[in-house]
Coordinates of C-alpha atoms and ligand atoms in Angstrom, one line a residue:
M1 CA 0.0 0.0 0.0
S2 CA 1.4 3.3 -1.0
E3 CA 1.1 6.3 1.4
T4 CA -1.6 8.7 0.5
L5 CA -2.7 12.2 1.6
T6 CA -6.2 13.4 1.0
L7 CA -7.0 17.1 1.1
R8 CA -10.0 19.3 0.4
R9 CA -9.5 20.4 -3.2
P10 CA -7.1 23.4 -3.1
D11 CA -7.5 26.9 -4.5
D12 CA -4.8 29.2 -5.9
W13 CA -5.2 32.7 -4.5
H14 CA -2.9 34.4 -7.0
L15 CA -2.7 33.2 -10.6
H16 CA -1.8 34.6 -14.1
L17 CA -3.8 33.0 -16.9
R18 CA -3.1 35.5 -19.7
D19 CA -5.4 35.4 -22.7
K20 CA -6.1 33.8 -26.1
D21 CA -3.8 30.9 -27.0
M22 CA -1.7 31.1 -23.8
L23 CA -4.9 31.1 -21.7
K24 CA -6.1 27.9 -23.5
A25 CA -2.7 26.2 -22.9
V26 CA -2.2 27.0 -19.3
L27 CA -5.7 26.9 -17.9
P28 CA -5.9 23.0 -17.7
E29 CA -2.7 22.9 -15.8
T30 CA -4.4 24.8 -13.0
A31 CA -7.9 23.4 -13.3
R32 CA -6.6 19.8 -13.1
H33 CA -5.9 20.3 -9.3
F34 CA -7.4 23.6 -8.2
A35 CA -11.1 24.4 -7.9
R36 CA -10.8 28.2 -7.9
A37 CA -8.2 30.9 -8.4
I38 CA -7.9 34.6 -7.9
I39 CA -7.2 35.8 -11.5
M40 CA -4.7 38.6 -11.9
P41 CA -5.8 41.5 -14.1
N42 CA -2.5 42.5 -15.6
L43 CA -3.5 41.9 -19.2
V44 CA -2.7 44.4 -22.0
P45 CA -4.8 46.5 -21.7
P46 CA -5.6 45.7 -18.0
V47 CA -8.9 44.5 -16.6
V48 CA -10.0 47.9 -15.1
R49 CA -13.8 48.0 -15.2
G50 CA -16.5 45.5 -14.2
D51 CA -17.3 45.0 -17.9
D52 CA -13.7 44.0 -18.6
A53 CA -13.8 41.5 -15.8
L54 CA -17.1 40.0 -17.1
A55 CA -15.7 39.6 -20.6
Y56 CA -12.4 38.1 -19.3
R57 CA -14.3 35.7 -17.1
D58 CA -16.3 34.5 -20.1
R59 CA -13.1 34.0 -22.1
I60 CA -11.7 31.9 -19.3
L61 CA -14.8 29.8 -19.0
A62 CA -14.8 29.4 -22.8
A63 CA -11.2 28.2 -22.7
L64 CA -11.9 25.5 -20.2
P65 CA -11.8 22.0 -21.7
D66 CA -15.0 20.0 -21.6
G67 CA -15.4 18.0 -18.5
M68 CA -13.1 20.2 -16.3
K69 CA -14.6 22.3 -13.5
F70 CA -13.0 25.5 -12.5
T71 CA -14.2 28.8 -11.0
P72 CA -12.2 32.0 -11.9
L73 CA -12.4 34.6 -9.1
M74 CA -12.0 37.9 -10.9
T75 CA -10.2 41.0 -9.8
L76 CA -9.9 44.6 -11.1
Y77 CA -6.7 46.4 -11.7
L78 CA -6.6 49.5 -9.6
T79 CA -5.7 52.7 -11.5
E80 CA -5.7 56.4 -10.4
D81 CA -8.9 56.7 -12.5
T82 CA -10.8 53.7 -11.1
D83 CA -14.4 54.5 -10.8
P84 CA -15.6 53.6 -7.2
D85 CA -19.2 53.1 -8.3
D86 CA -18.2 50.7 -11.0
L87 CA -15.9 48.8 -8.6
A88 CA -18.6 48.7 -5.9
E89 CA -21.2 47.3 -8.3
A90 CA -18.8 44.6 -9.6
H91 CA -18.1 43.6 -6.0
T92 CA -21.6 43.7 -4.8
S93 CA -22.9 41.6 -7.7
G94 CA -20.3 38.9 -6.9
L95 CA -18.4 39.4 -10.2
I96 CA -15.1 40.4 -8.5
K97 CA -13.6 39.1 -5.3
A98 CA -10.7 41.6 -4.9
V99 CA -8.9 44.6 -6.4
K100 CA -5.2 44.5 -7.3
L101 CA -2.8 47.3 -6.5
Y102 CA 0.3 47.4 -8.7
P103 CA 2.7 50.3 -8.0
A104 CA 3.3 51.7 -11.5
G105 CA 6.4 50.1 -13.0
A106 CA 6.8 47.4 -10.4
T107 CA 6.4 44.4 -12.6
T108 CA 5.0 42.9 -15.8
N109 CA 2.3 45.1 -17.4
S110 CA 2.1 47.5 -14.4
A111 CA 2.4 50.7 -16.4
S112 CA -1.2 51.6 -15.6
G113 CA -0.7 51.1 -11.9
V114 CA -0.6 53.6 -9.1
R115 CA 2.0 56.4 -8.8
D116 CA 0.4 58.6 -6.2
F117 CA -1.2 56.5 -3.4
D118 CA -3.1 59.4 -2.1
K119 CA -5.1 59.6 -5.3
V120 CA -6.6 56.1 -4.7
R121 CA -7.6 56.8 -1.1
P122 CA -11.3 57.4 -1.9
V123 CA -11.5 54.1 -3.7
L124 CA -9.8 52.3 -0.8
E125 CA -12.2 53.9 1.6
R126 CA -15.1 52.6 -0.5
M127 CA -13.6 49.2 -0.7
A128 CA -13.3 49.2 3.1
E129 CA -17.0 50.1 3.4
I130 CA -18.1 47.3 1.1
G131 CA -15.6 44.7 2.4
C132 CA -13.7 44.3 -0.9
P133 CA -10.2 43.1 -0.2
L134 CA -7.1 44.8 -1.7
C135 CA -4.4 42.5 -3.1
V136 CA -1.1 44.3 -3.0
H137 CA 2.1 43.9 -5.1
G138 CA 4.3 45.2 -2.2
E139 CA 7.4 46.7 -3.8
V140 CA 8.4 50.3 -4.1
V141 CA 9.9 51.3 -7.4
D142 CA 12.1 54.2 -6.4
A143 CA 15.4 54.0 -8.3
D144 CA 17.4 54.5 -5.2
I145 CA 16.0 51.5 -3.4
D146 CA 17.9 48.3 -3.9
I147 CA 15.7 45.6 -5.6
F148 CA 16.3 43.2 -2.6
D149 CA 14.9 45.9 -0.2
R150 CA 11.9 46.9 -2.2
E151 CA 9.4 44.8 -0.2
A152 CA 10.6 45.8 3.3
V153 CA 10.6 49.5 2.3
F154 CA 7.1 49.2 0.8
I155 CA 5.8 48.0 4.1
D156 CA 7.1 51.1 5.9
R157 CA 6.5 53.8 3.3
V158 CA 3.3 52.7 1.6
L159 CA 1.5 49.8 3.2
D160 CA 1.5 50.7 6.8
P161 CA 0.4 54.3 6.1
I162 CA -2.5 53.0 4.0
R163 CA -3.5 50.7 6.8
Q164 CA -3.3 53.5 9.3
A165 CA -5.4 55.7 7.1
V166 CA -8.0 53.1 6.1
P167 CA -7.9 50.6 9.0
K168 CA -11.0 48.7 7.9
L169 CA -9.5 47.8 4.5
R170 CA -8.9 44.1 4.2
V171 CA -5.5 43.5 2.6
V172 CA -3.6 40.6 1.1
M173 CA 0.1 41.0 0.9
E174 CA 0.8 39.1 -2.3
H175 CA 3.7 36.7 -2.8
I176 CA 5.7 37.8 0.2
T177 CA 9.4 37.1 0.1
T178 CA 10.8 38.4 3.4
Q179 CA 10.8 37.7 7.1
N180 CA 9.8 41.4 7.4
A181 CA 6.6 40.8 5.5
A182 CA 5.8 37.6 7.5
D183 CA 6.5 39.5 10.8
Y184 CA 4.3 42.4 9.7
V185 CA 1.4 40.1 9.0
R186 CA 1.8 38.5 12.4
S187 CA 1.9 41.8 14.1
N188 CA -1.5 42.8 12.8
Q189 CA -4.5 41.1 14.2
T190 CA -7.3 41.6 11.7
G191 CA -7.9 42.1 8.1
L192 CA -4.4 41.3 6.9
A193 CA -3.2 38.1 5.3
A194 CA -0.4 37.1 2.9
T195 CA 0.0 34.7 0.0
I196 CA 3.2 32.7 -0.4
T197 CA 4.2 31.2 -3.8
T198 CA 5.5 27.7 -4.3
H199 CA 8.8 28.9 -5.8
H200 CA 9.7 31.3 -2.9
L201 CA 9.5 28.3 -0.6
V202 CA 12.1 26.5 -2.7
I203 CA 14.7 29.0 -4.1
N204 CA 16.8 31.8 -2.7
R205 CA 18.8 34.4 -4.6
N206 CA 21.8 32.2 -4.9
D207 CA 19.7 29.7 -6.9
I208 CA 19.2 32.5 -9.4
L209 CA 22.7 33.8 -9.6
V210 CA 25.4 31.3 -8.5
G211 CA 27.1 29.2 -11.1
G212 CA 25.5 31.0 -14.0
I213 CA 22.3 33.1 -14.3
K214 CA 19.0 31.0 -14.2
P215 CA 16.4 33.1 -16.0
H216 CA 13.6 30.6 -15.2
Y217 CA 14.1 31.4 -11.5
Y218 CA 13.7 35.1 -12.0
C219 CA 10.4 36.5 -10.8
L220 CA 9.1 39.6 -9.0
P221 CA 9.4 40.1 -6.1
V222 CA 12.8 38.5 -6.7
A223 CA 13.8 35.7 -4.3
K224 CA 15.8 37.0 -1.3
R225 CA 18.5 35.5 0.9
E226 CA 18.2 32.1 2.5
E227 CA 17.1 33.4 5.9
H228 CA 14.0 34.9 4.2
R229 CA 13.2 31.6 2.4
L230 CA 13.4 29.8 5.8
A231 CA 11.1 32.4 7.3
L232 CA 8.5 31.8 4.5
R233 CA 8.7 28.1 5.0
A234 CA 8.1 28.6 8.7
A235 CA 5.1 30.8 8.0
A236 CA 3.6 28.5 5.4
T237 CA 3.9 25.4 7.5
S238 CA 3.0 27.0 10.8
G239 CA -0.8 26.5 10.5
D240 CA -1.3 30.2 11.0
A241 CA -4.5 31.0 8.9
R242 CA -3.1 34.4 7.8
F243 CA -0.8 32.6 5.4
F244 CA -2.1 30.8 2.3
L245 CA -1.1 29.6 -1.2
G246 CA -1.0 32.0 -4.1
T247 CA 1.3 30.4 -6.7
D248 CA 1.8 33.5 -8.8
S249 CA 2.3 31.0 -11.6
A250 CA 3.1 33.3 -14.5
P251 CA 3.7 31.8 -18.0
H252 CA 6.2 33.5 -20.3
T253 CA 7.6 31.7 -23.4
D254 CA 11.2 30.6 -23.4
P255 CA 12.3 33.3 -25.9
N256 CA 10.8 35.9 -23.6
K257 CA 12.6 34.5 -20.6
L258 CA 15.9 33.7 -22.3
S259 CA 16.5 37.2 -23.5
A260 CA 19.0 40.0 -22.7
C261 CA 16.0 41.6 -20.9
G262 CA 14.1 38.6 -19.7
C263 CA 10.6 38.6 -18.3
A264 CA 9.8 37.9 -14.6
G265 CA 7.8 34.9 -13.7
C266 CA 7.9 31.2 -12.7
F267 CA 5.4 28.8 -14.2
T268 CA 4.4 26.4 -11.4
A269 CA 0.8 25.5 -12.1
T270 CA 1.7 22.0 -13.3
N271 CA 3.8 20.7 -10.4
T272 CA 2.8 23.0 -7.5
M273 CA 1.0 20.3 -5.4
S274 CA 3.9 17.9 -5.7
I275 CA 6.4 20.5 -4.7
L276 CA 4.3 21.7 -1.8
A277 CA 3.8 18.2 -0.4
E278 CA 7.6 17.7 -0.6
V279 CA 8.3 21.0 1.2
F280 CA 5.7 20.3 3.9
E281 CA 6.9 16.8 4.4
N282 CA 10.5 18.0 4.7
E283 CA 9.4 20.5 7.4
G284 CA 7.6 17.7 9.2
A285 CA 4.3 19.5 8.6
L286 CA 2.3 17.5 6.0
D287 CA -0.7 17.9 8.3
K288 CA -0.5 21.7 7.7
L289 CA -0.7 21.4 3.9
E290 CA -4.5 21.3 3.8
G291 CA -4.8 24.5 5.8
F292 CA -2.3 26.3 3.6
A293 CA -3.6 25.2 0.2
S294 CA -7.3 24.6 0.9
L295 CA -8.7 26.2 4.0
H296 CA -7.0 29.5 5.0
G297 CA -7.7 31.2 1.7
P298 CA -11.5 30.6 1.6
A299 CA -11.7 31.6 5.2
F300 CA -10.1 35.0 4.5
Y301 CA -12.2 35.6 1.4
N302 CA -15.4 34.5 3.3
L303 CA -16.0 31.6 0.9
P304 CA -16.8 28.0 1.8
A305 CA -13.9 25.5 1.5
N306 CA -14.4 23.1 -1.5
D307 CA -16.5 20.0 -1.0
E308 CA -14.4 17.8 -3.2
S309 CA -11.0 16.4 -2.3
I310 CA -7.8 15.4 -4.0
T311 CA -5.5 12.6 -3.1
L312 CA -1.8 12.6 -3.4
T313 CA 0.2 9.4 -3.4
K314 CA 3.8 8.9 -2.4
G315 CA 6.2 7.0 -4.6
G316 CA 8.4 8.1 -7.5
P317 CA 10.5 10.1 -7.8
F318 CA 8.0 11.5 -10.3
R319 CA 9.2 13.5 -13.3
Y320 CA 7.2 16.3 -14.9
P321 CA 7.8 17.4 -18.5
E322 CA 10.4 20.2 -18.8
K323 CA 8.1 22.3 -20.9
L324 CA 4.5 23.0 -21.6
E325 CA 4.2 23.4 -25.4
T326 CA 1.8 26.3 -26.3
P327 CA 0.9 27.9 -29.7
E328 CA 2.9 30.9 -28.6
G329 CA 6.0 28.8 -27.9
P330 CA 7.3 26.6 -25.1
V331 CA 6.9 27.6 -21.5
T332 CA 9.4 26.1 -19.1
I333 CA 7.9 24.4 -16.0
F334 CA 9.5 25.4 -12.7
D335 CA 12.3 23.0 -11.8
P336 CA 12.4 22.7 -8.0
G337 CA 15.9 21.1 -8.1
M338 CA 14.9 18.2 -5.9
D339 CA 13.2 14.8 -6.4
L340 CA 9.4 14.9 -6.0
H341 CA 7.8 11.9 -4.2
W342 CA 4.2 13.0 -4.1
R343 CA 1.7 13.4 -6.9
V344 CA -2.0 14.0 -7.3
A345 CA -3.6 10.7 -8.1
Ligands
LIG401 O1 7.2 37.4 -11.5 C1 6.2 37.9 -11.8 N1 5.5 37.7 -12.9 N2 5.7 38.8 -10.9 C2 4.7 39.6 -11.1 O2 4.4 40.4 -10.3 C3 4.0 39.6 -12.4 C4 4.1 38.3 -13.1 C5 3.7 38.3 -14.5 O3 2.6 38.8 -14.8 O4 4.5 37.7 -15.3
LIG402 ZN1 1.5 37.9 -9.9

């Protein structure tokens, strides 16, 4: 008898699905294991209004292969011109589950993001009133701030002032990469949570840079030093309900990654559950995986946990394909650099 692990079906609280051919190619990789996902709005042009989210949701559902079940949880992209009434209507009707804040210039397709945080204050106040969470890409973009410090500085200069000014706003710090972010989440009692990606539990900055540059490990926020990776592993495996899975699985084709100016993003949709089981087992915390992947996220978003379950079996080591072929070109699947002994049955 092989060892098995049965969990409520997991959800992904931060996912990039893109559009058109890429959407078609990557969606089954997520829908195979995950029931729902918070869908990032950083398309070109971005998903700004309720109508944009509705149309995008329809395109996602149309791209879902027959026989697969998946619920996209839509978001709007916050701009300095966001219309609070349109946002409120999209949230009240149930169309969107959150709004995403990108500081302008922080990452892929963030040019329409926010430059002056005071300008979006009225929208944030409205969101607090109606209980719409803000998902935050927490990095400052100031040229004088070192890229490895951008998250910690964002907490002090931007996030904490926003939380003081709009204390009822519910906030998800997305894809945290530092001990500072994990500590900040723990120091706040209500209305604040954080997602953690699969890849930030596995790689540190040496993995990107030592022995030759590894473009497939480059993402934003960039992986930090080892002590921060260990802090993230401790947070994810602690059972603390303020931490939950958001893979930030972000497909870019190989030519766009393997370039003199390569794109940021790790594609982890395909093997995330195998990697997480390995990480949690190595931390002696397999019993905490269900909370992280399947229970804490729905609790924060006031949604029921999924009724269905998935079962992982132990064996292997299991190999995943190196690449997902798409009509736009190959997308390299994240290589965790370790043997994987669990897979979804
Ligand atoms: O690595 C990343 N890729 N970080 C982001 O914030 C955006 C994402 C993307 O859209 O490719
Ligand atoms: Zn992202």
